[in-house]
Short mmCIF file of C-alpha atoms and ligand atoms in Angstrom, two decimals:
data_model
loop_
_atom_site.label_atom_id
_atom_site.label_comp_id
_atom_site.label_asym_id
_atom_site.label_seq_id
_atom_site.Cartn_x
_atom_site.Cartn_y
_atom_site.Cartn_z
CA UNK M 1 91.93 72.31 131.56
CA UNK M 2 88.17 71.92 131.27
CA UNK M 3 86.02 70.96 128.29
CA UNK M 4 87.14 68.65 125.54
CA UNK M 5 90.31 69.62 123.75
CA UNK M 6 89.62 68.10 120.34
CA UNK M 7 87.50 65.61 118.47
CA UNK M 8 89.57 62.70 119.69
CA UNK M 9 89.79 63.88 123.30
CA UNK M 10 93.39 65.06 122.82
CA UNK M 11 94.53 68.56 121.82
CA UNK M 12 95.52 67.38 118.34
CA UNK M 13 95.10 70.45 116.19
CA UNK M 14 97.38 70.00 113.21
CA UNK M 15 96.00 68.55 109.98
CA UNK M 16 92.61 67.64 111.41
CA UNK M 17 90.19 67.38 108.49
CA UNK M 18 87.59 65.90 110.87
CA UNK M 19 87.23 69.11 112.86
CA UNK M 20 83.69 70.46 112.48
CA UNK M 21 83.13 73.48 110.22
CA UNK M 22 82.76 76.91 111.76
CA UNK M 23 79.29 77.97 112.82
CA UNK M 24 77.89 81.25 114.11
CA UNK M 25 77.83 84.54 112.23
CA UNK M 26 80.06 83.44 109.36
CA UNK M 27 77.56 83.30 106.54
CA UNK M 28 74.77 85.52 105.32
CA UNK M 29 71.22 84.74 104.32
CA UNK M 30 71.87 85.56 100.66
CA UNK M 31 74.85 85.21 98.28
CA UNK M 32 77.25 88.13 97.85
CA UNK M 33 76.08 89.25 94.35
CA UNK M 34 72.48 89.86 95.48
CA UNK M 35 73.52 91.58 98.72
CA UNK M 36 76.12 93.69 96.89
CA UNK M 37 73.60 94.83 94.29
CA UNK M 38 71.32 96.18 97.01
CA UNK M 39 74.22 97.86 98.86
CA UNK M 40 75.39 99.55 95.66
CA UNK M 41 72.02 101.26 95.33
CA UNK M 42 72.49 102.95 98.75
CA UNK M 43 74.23 106.23 97.91
CA UNK M 44 74.43 107.37 101.56
CA UNK M 45 76.23 104.14 102.47
CA UNK M 46 78.73 104.65 99.64
CA UNK M 47 79.36 108.24 100.72
CA UNK M 48 79.94 107.17 104.37
CA UNK M 49 82.29 104.37 103.34
CA UNK M 50 84.23 106.43 100.80
CA UNK M 51 84.88 109.20 103.33
CA UNK M 52 85.88 106.85 106.18
CA UNK M 53 88.14 104.52 104.18
CA UNK M 54 89.97 107.34 102.39
CA UNK M 55 90.71 109.03 105.76
CA UNK M 56 92.10 105.82 107.31
CA UNK M 57 94.10 105.04 104.13
CA UNK M 58 95.83 108.41 104.23
CA UNK M 59 96.68 108.08 107.95
CA UNK M 60 98.08 104.60 107.44
CA UNK M 61 100.19 105.63 104.45
CA UNK M 62 101.70 108.50 106.46
CA UNK M 63 102.85 106.42 109.47
CA UNK M 64 103.96 103.44 107.40
CA UNK M 65 106.07 105.78 105.26
CA UNK M 66 107.98 106.87 108.37
CA UNK M 67 109.52 103.43 108.91
CA UNK M 68 112.53 102.60 106.74
CA UNK M 69 112.35 98.94 107.84
CA UNK M 70 108.62 98.45 107.18
CA UNK M 71 109.24 95.68 104.61
CA UNK M 72 111.60 93.88 107.02
CA UNK M 73 108.93 94.08 109.75
CA UNK M 74 106.32 92.63 107.38
CA UNK M 75 108.71 89.83 106.51
CA UNK M 76 109.32 89.10 110.21
CA UNK M 77 105.56 89.10 110.90
CA UNK M 78 104.97 86.66 108.07
CA UNK M 79 107.70 84.28 109.23
CA UNK M 80 106.62 84.30 112.88
CA UNK M 81 103.05 83.48 111.86
CA UNK M 82 104.12 80.69 109.47
CA UNK M 83 106.29 79.12 112.20
CA UNK M 84 103.46 79.42 114.73
CA UNK M 85 100.99 77.67 112.42
CA UNK M 86 103.48 74.84 111.80
CA UNK M 87 103.75 74.12 115.53
CA UNK M 88 100.37 75.37 116.67
CA UNK M 89 99.63 72.31 118.83
CA UNK M 90 102.87 72.75 120.77
CA UNK M 91 102.37 76.48 121.39
CA UNK M 92 98.76 76.02 122.48
CA UNK M 93 99.72 73.37 125.02
CA UNK M 94 102.50 75.62 126.29
CA UNK M 95 100.03 78.50 126.60
CA UNK M 96 97.59 76.30 128.48
CA UNK M 97 100.28 75.16 130.92
CA UNK M 98 101.44 78.72 131.61
CA UNK M 99 97.94 80.18 132.07
CA UNK M 100 97.04 77.32 134.42
CA UNK M 101 100.26 77.72 136.41
CA UNK M 102 99.40 81.43 136.95
CA UNK M 103 95.94 80.70 138.35
CA UNK M 104 93.85 80.87 135.16
CA UNK M 105 91.53 78.18 133.81
CA UNK M 106 91.73 77.09 130.16
CA UNK M 107 88.68 75.76 128.27
CA UNK M 108 88.73 74.27 124.75
CA UNK M 109 85.74 74.89 122.47
CA UNK M 110 85.36 73.02 119.18
CA UNK M 111 82.75 75.39 117.79
CA UNK M 112 80.55 78.40 118.51
CA UNK M 113 77.95 76.35 120.34
CA UNK M 114 80.47 74.90 122.78
CA UNK M 115 82.13 78.28 123.36
CA UNK M 116 78.77 79.92 124.07
CA UNK M 117 77.83 77.13 126.48
CA UNK M 118 81.11 77.52 128.34
CA UNK M 119 80.87 81.32 128.65
CA UNK M 120 77.18 81.27 129.59
CA UNK M 121 77.89 78.65 132.27
CA UNK M 122 80.76 80.73 133.68
CA UNK M 123 78.67 83.93 133.88
CA UNK M 124 75.73 82.04 135.41
CA UNK M 125 78.02 80.59 138.08
CA UNK M 126 78.76 84.14 139.30
CA UNK M 127 75.04 84.93 139.65
CA UNK M 128 75.50 88.05 137.47
CA UNK M 129 72.89 89.09 134.92
CA UNK M 130 75.09 91.70 133.23
CA UNK M 131 78.58 91.68 131.76
CA UNK M 132 80.79 94.31 130.16
CA UNK M 133 82.51 93.52 126.89
CA UNK M 134 85.67 94.66 125.17
CA UNK M 135 85.32 94.90 121.39
CA UNK M 136 85.87 91.36 120.10
CA UNK M 137 85.19 89.99 116.62
CA UNK M 138 85.52 86.41 117.75
CA UNK M 139 82.59 86.86 120.15
CA UNK M 140 80.63 88.38 117.24
CA UNK M 141 81.66 85.32 115.19
CA UNK M 142 80.12 82.91 117.71
CA UNK M 143 77.04 85.07 118.41
CA UNK M 144 77.89 85.30 122.10
CA UNK M 145 75.65 88.29 122.90
CA UNK M 146 72.60 86.46 121.57
CA UNK M 147 73.52 83.28 123.47
CA UNK M 148 73.93 85.24 126.70
CA UNK M 149 70.66 87.12 126.09
CA UNK M 150 68.78 83.84 125.73
CA UNK M 151 70.15 82.90 129.18
CA UNK M 152 68.89 86.20 130.64
CA UNK M 153 72.33 87.86 130.69
CA UNK M 154 72.81 91.28 129.10
CA UNK M 155 76.25 91.89 127.58
CA UNK M 156 77.04 95.61 127.34
CA UNK M 157 79.28 96.56 124.44
CA UNK M 158 81.64 99.28 125.68
CA UNK M 159 83.64 100.15 122.55
CA UNK M 160 81.98 103.26 121.05
CA UNK M 161 81.45 101.77 117.59
CA UNK M 162 80.22 98.43 118.99
CA UNK M 163 77.87 100.35 121.29
CA UNK M 164 76.43 102.19 118.28
CA UNK M 165 75.91 98.87 116.51
CA UNK M 166 74.32 97.29 119.59
CA UNK M 167 71.98 100.21 120.33
CA UNK M 168 71.04 100.44 116.64
CA UNK M 169 70.20 96.67 116.60
CA UNK M 170 72.58 96.57 113.68
CA UNK M 171 75.44 94.34 112.54
CA UNK M 172 79.15 95.31 112.41
CA UNK M 173 80.34 96.16 108.88
CA UNK M 174 84.07 96.63 109.42
CA UNK M 175 86.64 94.73 111.48
CA UNK M 176 88.03 97.80 113.20
CA UNK M 177 85.24 100.38 112.86
CA UNK M 178 82.08 98.27 113.13
CA UNK M 179 79.81 101.33 112.61
CA UNK M 180 81.73 102.70 109.61
CA UNK M 181 78.49 102.64 107.60
CA UNK M 182 76.90 105.21 109.97
CA UNK M 183 77.47 108.95 109.86
CA UNK M 184 77.33 111.35 112.82
CA UNK M 185 73.72 112.37 112.28
CA UNK M 186 72.61 108.74 112.25
CA UNK M 187 74.59 108.03 115.45
CA UNK M 188 72.98 111.00 117.22
CA UNK M 189 69.55 109.68 116.27
CA UNK M 190 70.38 106.22 117.65
CA UNK M 191 71.64 107.67 120.94
CA UNK M 192 68.57 109.88 121.41
CA UNK M 193 66.27 106.97 120.65
CA UNK M 194 67.99 104.24 122.68
CA UNK M 195 69.79 105.91 125.60
CA UNK M 196 67.34 106.77 128.34
CA UNK M 197 69.96 109.06 129.92
CA UNK M 198 70.84 110.96 126.69
CA UNK M 199 70.64 114.79 126.78
CA UNK M 200 67.76 115.83 124.43
CA UNK M 201 69.98 118.72 123.27
CA UNK M 202 72.72 116.30 122.12
CA UNK M 203 74.55 117.53 119.02
CA UNK M 204 76.30 115.38 116.40
CA UNK M 205 79.81 116.65 117.17
CA UNK M 206 82.24 113.76 117.80
CA UNK M 207 83.11 115.11 121.27
CA UNK M 208 79.42 115.35 122.29
CA UNK M 209 78.66 111.84 121.03
CA UNK M 210 81.71 110.37 122.82
CA UNK M 211 80.72 112.16 126.05
CA UNK M 212 77.17 110.79 125.83
CA UNK M 213 78.55 107.26 125.46
CA UNK M 214 80.98 107.81 128.35
CA UNK M 215 78.19 108.93 130.70
CA UNK M 216 75.99 106.05 129.59
CA UNK M 217 78.72 103.45 130.24
CA UNK M 218 80.01 104.77 133.58
CA UNK M 219 77.35 103.08 135.71
CA UNK M 220 77.80 99.84 133.79
CA UNK M 221 81.57 99.78 134.31
CA UNK M 222 81.31 100.44 138.03
CA UNK M 223 78.68 97.79 138.70
CA UNK M 224 79.78 94.95 136.38
CA UNK M 225 81.06 91.81 138.07
CA UNK M 226 81.99 90.00 134.86
CA UNK M 227 84.16 91.21 131.99
CA UNK M 228 84.32 89.47 128.58
CA UNK M 229 87.06 90.06 126.02
CA UNK M 230 88.74 88.69 122.96
CA UNK M 231 92.52 88.79 122.61
CA UNK M 232 94.82 90.27 120.00
CA UNK M 233 97.71 88.06 121.06
CA UNK M 234 98.64 85.41 123.64
CA UNK M 235 102.26 84.62 124.54
CA UNK M 236 102.88 80.89 124.85
CA UNK M 237 106.12 81.21 126.83
CA UNK M 238 104.53 83.16 129.71
CA UNK M 239 100.75 82.67 129.37
CA UNK M 240 100.26 86.45 128.92
CA UNK M 241 97.19 87.79 127.09
CA UNK M 242 97.25 91.09 125.22
CA UNK M 243 94.46 93.45 124.11
CA UNK M 244 95.16 96.64 122.18
CA UNK M 245 92.56 99.42 121.91
CA UNK M 246 92.10 103.16 121.58
CA UNK M 247 89.40 104.25 124.01
CA UNK M 248 90.34 102.89 127.44
CA UNK M 249 87.04 101.03 127.74
CA UNK M 250 88.96 97.78 127.28
CA UNK M 251 91.25 98.59 130.20
CA UNK M 252 88.15 99.16 132.40
CA UNK M 253 86.60 95.82 131.35
CA UNK M 254 89.86 93.95 131.90
CA UNK M 255 90.63 95.35 135.34
CA UNK M 256 87.41 96.29 137.21
CA UNK M 257 85.26 93.08 137.23
CA UNK M 258 85.88 90.20 139.64
CA UNK M 259 85.72 87.63 136.83
CA UNK M 260 87.35 87.94 133.40
CA UNK M 261 86.48 85.60 130.54
CA UNK M 262 88.56 85.79 127.35
CA UNK M 263 87.49 84.05 124.15
CA UNK M 264 90.36 83.62 121.70
CA UNK M 265 90.72 81.95 118.30
CA UNK M 266 93.51 79.38 118.51
CA UNK M 267 95.49 81.15 115.77
CA UNK M 268 96.16 84.20 117.99
CA UNK M 269 98.94 82.53 119.98
CA UNK M 270 102.54 83.79 119.55
CA UNK M 271 105.59 81.86 120.72
CA UNK M 272 107.43 84.59 122.68
CA UNK M 273 107.59 88.19 123.98
CA UNK M 274 110.14 89.05 121.31
CA UNK M 275 107.54 88.13 118.67
CA UNK M 276 104.99 90.45 120.27
CA UNK M 277 107.39 93.37 119.70
CA UNK M 278 107.09 92.89 115.94
CA UNK M 279 103.29 92.84 115.96
CA UNK M 280 102.93 95.84 118.27
CA UNK M 281 104.70 97.84 115.56
CA UNK M 282 102.75 96.35 112.66
CA UNK M 283 99.21 96.42 114.07
CA UNK M 284 98.54 100.05 115.12
CA UNK M 285 100.12 101.51 112.00
CA UNK M 286 98.05 99.21 109.76
CA UNK M 287 94.76 99.53 111.63
CA UNK M 288 94.20 103.02 113.04
CA UNK M 289 97.17 104.68 111.35
CA UNK M 290 98.82 105.39 114.71
CA UNK M 291 102.46 104.84 115.66
CA UNK M 292 101.31 103.20 118.87
CA UNK M 293 97.83 102.39 120.08
CA UNK M 294 96.78 104.38 123.16
CA UNK M 295 96.03 101.35 125.39
CA UNK M 296 97.94 98.07 125.44
CA UNK M 297 96.66 95.85 128.26
CA UNK M 298 98.47 92.66 129.25
CA UNK M 299 97.75 90.21 132.02
CA UNK M 300 99.07 86.84 133.10
CA UNK M 301 96.71 84.58 135.04
CA UNK M 302 95.47 86.02 138.34
CA UNK M 303 97.26 88.42 140.70
CA UNK M 304 95.89 88.24 144.27
CA UNK M 305 94.35 91.54 145.35
CA UNK M 306 94.84 93.18 141.95
CA UNK M 307 92.33 93.01 139.07
CA UNK M 308 89.98 90.09 138.35
CA UNK M 309 90.36 87.26 140.82
CA UNK M 310 89.11 84.65 138.37
CA UNK M 311 90.41 84.34 134.82
CA UNK M 312 89.05 81.95 132.21
CA UNK M 313 90.54 81.53 128.74
CA UNK M 314 88.32 79.87 126.11
CA UNK M 315 90.36 78.61 123.15
CA UNK M 316 88.12 78.44 120.10
CA UNK M 317 88.50 76.24 117.01
CA UNK M 318 85.23 76.85 115.03
CA UNK M 319 86.68 75.79 111.69
CA UNK M 320 90.26 76.90 112.27
CA UNK M 321 91.77 73.40 112.26
CA UNK M 322 89.94 72.72 108.98
CA UNK M 323 91.52 75.91 107.57
CA UNK M 324 94.87 74.76 108.92
CA UNK M 325 94.51 71.48 107.06
CA UNK M 326 94.36 73.41 103.75
CA UNK M 327 98.09 73.76 102.96
CA UNK M 328 97.58 76.93 100.93
CA UNK M 329 94.57 78.34 102.74
CA UNK M 330 96.16 78.20 106.20
CA UNK M 331 97.97 81.44 105.41
CA UNK M 332 94.65 83.22 106.09
CA UNK M 333 95.11 82.27 109.77
CA UNK M 334 98.08 84.67 109.90
CA UNK M 335 95.62 87.59 109.90
CA UNK M 336 95.97 90.01 112.81
CA UNK M 337 92.61 91.73 112.01
CA UNK M 338 94.10 95.14 111.29
CA UNK M 339 91.56 95.85 108.49
CA UNK M 340 94.10 97.51 106.17
CA UNK M 341 92.97 95.22 103.34
CA UNK M 342 89.36 96.39 103.73
CA UNK M 343 90.32 100.05 103.53
CA UNK M 344 92.17 99.64 100.22
CA UNK M 345 89.70 97.27 98.56
CA UNK M 346 87.66 98.84 95.71
CA UNK M 347 84.93 96.25 96.18
CA UNK M 348 84.61 96.78 99.94
CA UNK M 349 84.63 100.56 99.51
CA UNK M 350 81.56 100.36 97.30
CA UNK M 351 79.45 97.65 98.92
CA UNK M 352 80.45 97.83 102.62
CA UNK M 353 80.70 94.98 105.09
CA UNK M 354 77.13 93.70 105.34
CA UNK M 355 77.14 92.41 101.75
CA UNK M 356 79.72 89.77 102.74
CA UNK M 357 77.22 88.24 105.19
CA UNK M 358 79.97 87.31 107.66
CA UNK M 359 81.53 89.09 110.64
CA UNK M 360 84.73 88.97 108.56
CA UNK M 361 84.12 91.24 105.55
CA UNK M 362 86.40 92.57 102.83
CA UNK M 363 89.25 90.72 101.14
CA UNK M 364 90.32 88.69 104.18
CA UNK M 365 86.68 87.85 104.91
CA UNK M 366 86.27 86.57 101.35
CA UNK M 367 89.02 84.06 102.16
CA UNK M 368 88.55 83.39 105.86
CA UNK M 369 84.78 82.87 105.93
CA UNK M 370 84.72 80.06 103.30
CA UNK M 371 87.76 78.46 104.92
CA UNK M 372 86.05 78.40 108.31
CA UNK M 373 82.60 77.27 107.15
CA UNK M 374 83.52 75.10 104.17
CA UNK M 375 83.42 76.53 100.65
CA UNK M 376 79.91 75.40 99.77
CA UNK M 377 78.46 77.64 102.51
CA UNK M 378 80.20 80.80 101.31
CA UNK M 379 80.78 79.91 97.67
CA UNK M 380 80.22 83.39 96.22
CA UNK M 381 82.77 85.17 98.44
CA UNK M 382 86.02 84.14 96.69
CA UNK M 383 84.58 85.79 93.56
CA UNK M 384 83.95 89.10 95.38
CA UNK M 385 87.23 90.57 94.21
CA UNK M 386 88.78 92.17 91.16
CA UNK M 387 92.14 90.54 92.12
CA UNK M 388 93.81 93.95 91.85
CA UNK M 389 96.31 93.03 94.58
CA UNK M 390 95.92 96.19 96.73
CA UNK M 391 95.11 93.99 99.75
CA UNK M 392 98.36 92.06 99.39
CA UNK M 393 100.39 95.27 99.25
CA UNK M 394 98.68 96.65 102.37
CA UNK M 395 98.76 93.51 104.52
CA UNK M 396 101.26 93.86 107.39
CA UNK M 397 101.87 90.09 107.51
CA UNK M 398 102.06 89.74 103.71
CA UNK M 399 99.08 87.42 103.26
CA UNK M 400 98.82 86.80 99.53
CA UNK M 401 95.05 87.28 99.45
CA UNK M 402 94.67 87.35 95.63
CA UNK M 403 96.37 83.92 95.32
CA UNK M 404 94.22 82.56 98.15
CA UNK M 405 91.08 83.81 96.37
CA UNK M 406 92.15 82.04 93.17
CA UNK M 407 92.94 78.90 95.20
CA UNK M 408 89.46 78.95 96.75
CA UNK M 409 87.81 79.53 93.36
CA UNK M 410 89.62 76.44 92.07
CA UNK M 411 88.55 74.44 95.14
CA UNK M 412 84.97 75.57 94.62
CA UNK M 413 85.00 74.47 90.96
CA UNK M 414 86.53 71.09 91.87
CA UNK M 415 84.15 70.44 94.75
CA UNK M 416 80.95 71.46 92.95
CA UNK M 417 81.38 69.13 89.96
CA UNK M 418 80.95 70.15 86.30
CA UNK M 419 79.97 73.81 86.15
CA UNK M 420 77.56 75.31 83.56
CA UNK M 421 80.66 76.96 82.06
CA UNK M 422 82.42 73.60 81.68
CA UNK M 423 79.30 72.09 80.07
CA UNK M 424 79.04 75.08 77.68
CA UNK M 425 82.74 74.75 76.76
CA UNK M 426 82.37 71.01 76.08
CA UNK M 427 79.35 71.72 73.85
CA UNK M 428 81.26 74.48 72.02
CA UNK M 429 84.22 72.11 71.48
CA UNK M 430 81.88 69.48 69.97
CA UNK M 431 80.24 72.05 67.65
CA UNK M 432 83.60 73.43 66.49
CA UNK M 433 85.06 69.97 65.85
CA UNK M 434 82.97 69.40 62.65
CA UNK M 435 82.46 71.88 59.72
CA UNK M 436 78.79 70.97 59.29
CA UNK M 437 78.10 71.33 63.01
CA UNK M 438 79.99 74.63 63.03
CA UNK M 439 77.89 76.02 60.16
CA UNK M 440 74.66 74.87 61.84
CA UNK M 441 75.82 76.50 65.09
CA UNK M 442 76.42 79.79 63.31
CA UNK M 443 72.96 79.69 61.75
CA UNK M 444 71.41 79.00 65.17
CA UNK M 445 73.44 81.78 66.77
CA UNK M 446 72.11 84.25 64.24
CA UNK M 447 68.66 83.88 65.86
CA UNK M 448 70.16 86.06 68.61
CA UNK M 449 69.73 89.03 66.24
CA UNK M 450 66.02 88.94 67.09
CA UNK M 451 66.88 89.90 70.69
CA UNK M 452 69.19 92.80 69.81
CA UNK M 453 68.52 96.54 70.10
CA UNK M 454 71.08 99.10 68.95
CA UNK M 455 73.75 96.46 68.35
CA UNK M 456 73.49 94.95 71.87
CA UNK M 457 71.53 92.18 73.56
CA UNK M 458 70.57 93.34 77.03
CA UNK M 459 68.90 90.16 78.25
CA UNK M 460 69.49 86.56 77.15
CA UNK M 461 67.01 83.78 78.08
CA UNK M 462 67.97 81.01 80.59
CA UNK M 463 70.27 79.09 80.84
CA UNK M 464 72.60 81.85 79.54
CA UNK M 465 70.78 84.70 81.31
CA UNK M 466 73.58 84.98 83.93
CA UNK M 467 75.86 86.35 81.21
CA UNK M 468 73.67 89.42 80.62
CA UNK M 469 72.85 89.93 84.33
CA UNK M 470 75.92 92.18 84.63
CA UNK M 471 76.87 93.00 81.02
CA UNK M 472 75.45 93.27 77.49
CA UNK M 473 76.15 90.72 74.75
CA UNK M 474 76.97 91.84 71.17
CA UNK M 475 74.40 91.14 68.46
CA UNK M 476 75.69 88.41 66.05
CA UNK M 477 76.65 89.86 62.63
CA UNK M 478 74.21 89.48 59.72
CA UNK M 479 76.88 87.69 57.67
CA UNK M 480 79.56 85.25 58.83
CA UNK M 481 83.18 85.52 57.65
CA UNK M 482 82.79 82.38 55.52
CA UNK M 483 79.72 83.81 53.80
CA UNK M 484 81.54 87.08 53.18
CA UNK M 485 84.56 85.15 51.77
CA UNK M 486 82.38 83.04 49.47
CA UNK M 487 80.74 86.17 48.06
CA UNK M 488 84.13 87.49 46.94
S1 SF4 I 501 94.52 90.09 105.90
FE1 SF4 I 501 96.27 91.39 106.41
S2 SF4 I 501 95.53 93.46 105.93
FE2 SF4 I 501 93.70 92.18 106.05
S3 SF4 I 501 92.97 92.36 108.16
FE3 SF4 I 501 94.32 90.57 108.09
S4 SF4 I 501 96.34 91.30 108.65
FE4 SF4 I 501 95.12 93.10 108.12
#
């Protein structure tokens, strides 16, 4: 083991409120409401999202409907994850021992900065200035590409959607389909602009775009000496890592380079092979709507003469132990990043991923991001939901996202002290507690009639302006009930 395992020098992960909050690309520059308002005005974005999410939803529903034991599988997934979280320290130490015994090296990173330092140091030690990457949200979370770039190392994204995002100098907007906000015409434009080797006659047919990416990446695959990946799962009992993907680019990155570096959030560990069987049924059906994903790559340490001859596993905390310390919130760590909750969410479908400001968008992002960073840094996200419950129904590991959102809203209210709403309610209670005060309040409220047009008040002055930012207020009646009663 290299690096420091935890804040106390020991790998003590359970119930550690002192673990530092998550840093990296987990929070945006503006709160969700402002970002969402801008996204809503983009009709092209809404068209792209509506088309893509409805297609994936239909595919998922079809393959899930084929399984008579789908609910039993969900139940099993939920229980395995809950057990794993309860004994996370034990499984992580077991994983470390097994990876080390098979010739791998395990590093522990408390946050994004430490993880980036470790990976940059490992790539530098090889003398390479380029690396190939498998699609990995956790490396997006820590901002690894930027950290490598500042050390003079170019990380080539090799997943088609990640490549589109990278070439477009864009940000991912979906867990599974990072370029979901782009249509084919926009992708063609990016390729023609950014790929020196692109055919000027390139069309926007999916086959032509995929072929252009394939040609572009071939040289990179064959010359890369370092591969970088995330991991979908890690098996504690054997030290085996697992990556699932659809394009085969991952298999190339995991097998061709001499050195393989895998960055993995500590919550991705599973106790045993038998557990993996459950998740390999749940994940592809929930994510791409396939019965089985086309490529499932697994490796255990180093095999002499076959594949990478150096393997490094970086185990990342970055706020996860703080999330684990939240008895209710820890359920969010069960997430297997399938993105089914995004595709069914009415909020996500209209505003897209960028509005959430974090690499984890949609319903699970609205829970996970504030848990990883601390609520005050992502305070608006738990409110970015209508609490309709579609995410809960779709989640393959039965994460009760609506209850977690309510839990985080309550935590936010408790941690931020008396809210304007609480102050307003206390004032209203005082006014209503005395008949004279109540009558005076009614007379004062009637001044609101001056602001009304057509029976509605469209804009109230501060401090109550937030009320009319998203809705109209009714104009107070000319006569109160008591006045009307007295008249008769
Ligand atoms: S919360 Fe559930 S549905 Fe959403 S990405 Fe995670 S596993 Fe998938």
